Amino acid sequence: MSTATSNDSEIDMTKCVMLEGDDADPRQALKPRAYQLEMLEESMRRNIIVALDTGAGKTLIAVLRIQAELERCPPEKFVWFCVPNVALAVQQYHTISTQLPGFQARVLLGADNCEYWTKQCWDDVLTGIRIVVSTVEILRDALAHGFVQMKGIALLIFDEAHHATKNHPASRIMRDSYHTVESEDRPAILGLTASPLVNSKVGNLQVLESNLNAISRTPKLHREELLRFVYQPELIKLMYPPKGANYVQSRMLKSLEVVYARFDFEQDPWVIRMRSDPSSTDSKTFRKALANHRTYCHDQIKGLYDKALAVHDELGSWATDYYIRECIRKFQQAAAQQSFVLDAIEDEEKSYLGEKFREIMVGGYDETLLLDDCHLTPKVQSLMNFLEAIGTAKFSGLVFVQTRAEVAVLSQILSMHTRMHSLAVSTFVGASGFSSRKSQMSELVDVKNQSQTLDDLREGRKNLIITTNALEEGIDVSACNVVICFDKPPNLKSFIQRRGRARMSTSKYVIMFEDGGDSRALSTWHELEAEMKQTYMDEMRRLHEIDNLENMEEEGERSLLVEKTGAKLTLGDAVQHLYHFCATLPADPYVDCSPNFFFDDQSSGLGGKSISGKVVLPISINPSIREAYGKSRWTTEKMAKRDAAFEAYVALYEAGLIDEHLLPLGRVDPGIDEAYSVVEKRPSLVEICDQIDIWQSVAREWQEPTDIYPYSIKIKHHDQTIADMLMILPLSLPRIAFELFWDTAIAFETAIEPMAGLYPKAAIGPAADITSILLKSVFKGKMDHDRYDFPALYVPNKIKDLQLWLETVSGSVSAKDVCADDIDSGIGLIRDLSQGGIPHILHDVLYASMEDPSSKNSMEIDTNRNNEPNMLLEARRLPKNVDFLHQLPSHDASKARGSGIKTLLAESCEIDRLPFIYSRFAMLIPSIQHKIQVAAVVERLCNGILLPLHFENWELVKTAISASSAREGTDYQVLEFLGDSILKFCTSLVLMAEHLNYHEGVLSHKKDHIVSNGRLASAAIQTGLEGYILTKPFAGHKWRPMYNSKSLAEQSTKKREISSKTLADVVEALIGASYLDGGLEKTLKCLEIFLPEVPWGTALKATEILYNVYEPQIYSFAHLAQVEHLISYKFRMPSLLVEALTHPSHHGPNTSSSYNRLEFVGDAILDKIVSTTAFNHEPRIPTHGLHLIRTALVNGHFLGFLCLTLGASIPGFDPVVDGPRNVSTVRTSTSRYLWQYMRYSSPTVSFNRQACLDRLQELQMEIEECLLAAAHYPWSALARLEPPKFFSDIVESILGAIYIDTKGSILDCQHFLEVLGIMPYLRRVVEGSVALLHPKEELGQLADRNKVKYVPGKEEGEEVGRERLTCTILVGEREVVKVGDGLGLMEVQTRAAEKACNILRMERGNSRGERSKGQDPVGLDEDGEKDLKQGDLEGYYDDDDDDDDDDEDEYMTAAE
């Protein structure tokens, strides 16, 4: 049995079955037409028979009606869709299950042996089923036996409803099971037909309506639109001459006639067998067979003769010979192979038939006779003449014949005849609904081989189908431009149904008549059709009148004037404005956003103004303003349309969706645009004020009577204090702690802490002198002579008499006076006077003579006059490095330690009296003052612009304002990553809550504007933040002691250029810092500082506002419980879930809004969850890694795949046939997936979804294995899967719905993401074991300096006429790889890049899988920093370690 209890039925479909009437390109957006919606609304009010021409889209009306009914009826009820035949049942099942995958459907056929099911079997099979599609007989039988109750059916649909007359099963269902129950137990009735009349008796329409308890309806208000979409073909009478005297008779037919005439019943094996059994001779079956001359063998020979005779009359002698020969060959082949085709026939009967067939004179094939006109009837020749004349360019046609034999033989003639070589012919006949039917020898068409026939016609692989009346009605046939009736249609119904198949523009409807025959029937059919249509379509008689009315000029005055701008809206331009507004709505490939107009005509036939208009806007518009009604009644639909459009536009204006210029929202206010014009949209250099120099402020403070603050500076190495100093400043600072790096092995822990009280001003003079002594010990060559106005003063701590201490450390002494015991007693720097006074650090004292020179001596040593040993000083040169803020790489250790140990002659040196520990401190002063500068900038910012935030952690602020170029050991990039996500989240919430009428397009535009780099950069400039941004690195080698007088004299309005993106990034980093320091409330205060035009306070109550917008569901959606089970969340407000599942293309009842707004906020929530989770991971992830994680986890292809695969098993039953009359059931489970519950109406969605499901079959295992255990992200496979955007939209909209339903619970949102699979994979990713770099980006890295070029191309696909893309990758001038079979440009480029990366890695011996577990997957080192390139350290240290020229100049003054 075929079922729809799993998605397998859809995945197995080779192509989505398009809805009848939707013959346009399935890739284009489609929506229900106005007349279809009219019929839907009518059906919701009463029982109706929808009478629409073939191709007008009746099936879509049924689909919308089924969905509406199942969304409002109790969950225990279901819909039953009755069709007249098996082929139509299969087609309608596929259509309905494809369009409504959220409801479990099942198709029941005669082959399922339903006639033998028990009550238990019926109950089991229908468990959980909401839609049943079956032939009419199956439902009639189930109702008759009480297996199915009429009260359990919510909606009963009859396709081809015109059959429900007399004793037809449909009529019997209504008569015996419907009319006999109480009205409250009756289901709603919907009939579908293209012709309410089966024959020419118009009065039968009332009988049909009475039988179905429904009234016949055709679109009344939109008949003109219907006629625009349903083309009436050109009617052609194709005449053919009668058979002439030269017509050749078939010899085989004569031979067959003789065999048939000589048939002896007494020799029939069945008769012999019956006579041999006395108990059978008196049986009723035997007596009846003898009386009627009916046995199986006789019937086979008779059937072959009758059909061969018909073929001879219609097609000719060659056709007859071919038919007889093929039937006999088929029988003989089946008998020889013991085929199942003959399983139901006894061996004696097989032998007897074989003997009879051998008596027929069967000749061989002679294809040349096919070309001889005398072997084909004039009728066939006329058909071929017509087909030849019409040509085959864009040809698509049907030929209706009477019998299945004619189908088989005519298709063979047209396929073999040389004149018809351009035709691609196929066949289609009806299928039996009975599985036990015996094989017929006269049957040539194998119905099992015709499953692809209609798809072949649709795809152009076939262009002509020969068929019986099987394709007259119901079966969805692609639109044809030629339909030929080989014989006259038997009745009016057939005439109308066949004509409906020719529904392409400029199509032809051909009926063949014998010349001289009765052609008057043709005009009779036209008259009957017109009479019938007048019975149920009054508007048809007024079409001409309506046309005249619509062309008349009707006066109407109404306008809307906006006084502020002078913009004016009138009735005349309202329609144009409304269409323009709809055109600005967010583009969606599956949605036609144009408005739908409806008209109500209450005319009484007396004329006058009777028409009123109504317009319905797309579902993305808020329900409160989606519908608008005209205020007046009019004579013409044209004016009624203008009236409705005017009222709709006024409502949009009042709702804030139209601006004061009467244009749709989609741009920001001009005033705001002007304010932001200082910054371009693209990253550019912006001229801003220079970085704040805190020392200029200090200089000014020294000039004024002010308080002087003492600070303790303690420098430690491990637990040993190596410097204990006081710093004196006229500036209040917080505690500052940092590290200073003496060399690669030694790091000093430094702390600056404010001390209690004020520093006495009387001690400032000695402090300045001491500061000068300290600086001169290491920076004498860089100092100004006799200047002591330093901005910061430094003195030893715990020294009471500074003047006395100053005297003891001033000056120097001869090195000869130093002994070895003095090394550790606070000795100062050694200055080699022979080398310009270059300072050294004393290491040891040596004594050496000429006779016994020390091996450590590296210089030429002279002895004194008395030949006494010389005093030598073993010393290390003072480090040239003056930047102790940054640790040296190990390969530059010599620059920190100096140039190694040297031996100096003591008599050529002198030693500072200032102990070395103070000189070493002096060397650290530039680095300390830089830290003070930074800390003071942070302090000023926190107590200025950011004062309302009351930051507790100022280090966060320092990080946020530090550009990477400042080399502060930290920069804003990580905080910017967090702040970007938080800003997007807060903005989305505020916009959603503040603008309840805004559709997603306006919300996205406003959000993009608020979070844009241009707006944020402007905010940085407007608030004055620009001066606080740290961009200049500490340049120790350029440092000079500062003087207050110089600082005051040099004050100027310096400018600097900075990237606008840097300005924006710093703002986002401060947002991130505020979030870490104080959560959402502090974040919103921060946003109020930089973006004051946005009411950020709304964010705290946004979920409450949004929650209260929704109302408890007033209609039942029973299947929502299955969705809640899938996502593991129970909604308090189910209407949120309904909206989250509603695609923008959805039409019909029970429609609130589409999921776009929820998807808008869900996108921001997902971004926030992924970003904060990755940000908080320990150990910290580098910024580039964070961006890669966010890109990988929130991209649409990844979300779409998770949506496609999120499913759960639902229990059910399937029937099991244990014997011909023994059917039982077995428990089964089927998978239901999240995507199946999306509500939509566009067949285009089905088409693209099915194509994606086909790709999923091929790629699912690969992607799942990759996400589960692979070391790389499946970029290539996801690109090839390419899920349509609506899959990821569902995920984000449900996430938004959960957030609002829980009034802001991130934990509940995370739980949904856990169920979906995002959180488990996120945990894998943040551990660093997955390489996330996109293949194209990785290829750029592997290519190094070579240019990568992607060369696109095309190739022939596997399917004829389907081109596929290729991509060739060139690295430099070398072709690395070429791939084909591309579905899209990005997909084929991604696959090509991935293969190219593999090739280059293999060539370099570094495959992707060789990364160690702890290595970062994005190409960063263990510290999360990129490898330093040549030049990154320029200016950081002196280049030449042994060049002392600069030092000689610097210390020349000291030598003097």
mmCIF file with all atom_site columns, C-alpha atoms in Angstrom, residues 174 194 247 476 814 953 1099 1132 1294 1299 1411 1444:
data_model
loop_
_atom_site.group_PDB
_atom_site.id
_atom_site.type_symbol
_atom_site.label_atom_id
_atom_site.label_alt_id
_atom_site.label_comp_id
_atom_site.label_asym_id
_atom_site.label_entity_id
_atom_site.label_seq_id
_atom_site.pdbx_PDB_ins_code
_atom_site.Cartn_x
_atom_site.Cartn_y
_atom_site.Cartn_z
_atom_site.occupancy
_atom_site.B_iso_or_equiv
_atom_site.pdbx_formal_charge
_atom_site.auth_seq_id
_atom_site.auth_comp_id
_atom_site.auth_asym_id
_atom_site.auth_atom_id
_atom_site.pdbx_PDB_model_num
ATOM 1  C CA . MET A 1 174  ? -24.403 10.266 -0.742  1.00 0.00 ? 174  MET A CA 1
ATOM 2  C CA . ALA A 1 194  ? -14.850 20.794 -15.515 1.00 0.00 ? 194  ALA A CA 1
ATOM 3  C CA . TYR A 1 247  ? -7.877  -0.355 -49.671 1.00 0.00 ? 247  TYR A CA 1
ATOM 4  C CA . ASP A 1 476  ? -2.625  16.218 -14.467 1.00 0.00 ? 476  ASP A CA 1
ATOM 5  C CA . SER A 1 814  ? 87.009  56.204 39.557  1.00 0.00 ? 814  SER A CA 1
ATOM 6  C CA . ASN A 1 953  ? 36.219  46.793 35.288  1.00 0.00 ? 953  ASN A CA 1
ATOM 7  C CA . ALA A 1 1099 ? 14.333  46.210 24.923  1.00 0.00 ? 1099 ALA A CA 1
ATOM 8  C CA . ARG A 1 1132 ? 1.876   28.776 25.993  1.00 0.00 ? 1132 ARG A CA 1
ATOM 9  C CA . ILE A 1 1294 ? 10.701  29.005 15.746  1.00 0.00 ? 1294 ILE A CA 1
ATOM 10 C CA . TYR A 1 1299 ? 11.947  33.563 22.895  1.00 0.00 ? 1299 TYR A CA 1
ATOM 11 C CA . ARG A 1 1411 ? 46.746  19.060 12.843  1.00 0.00 ? 1411 ARG A CA 1
ATOM 12 C CA . ASP A 1 1444 ? 77.794  51.477 18.834  1.00 0.00 ? 1444 ASP A CA 1
#
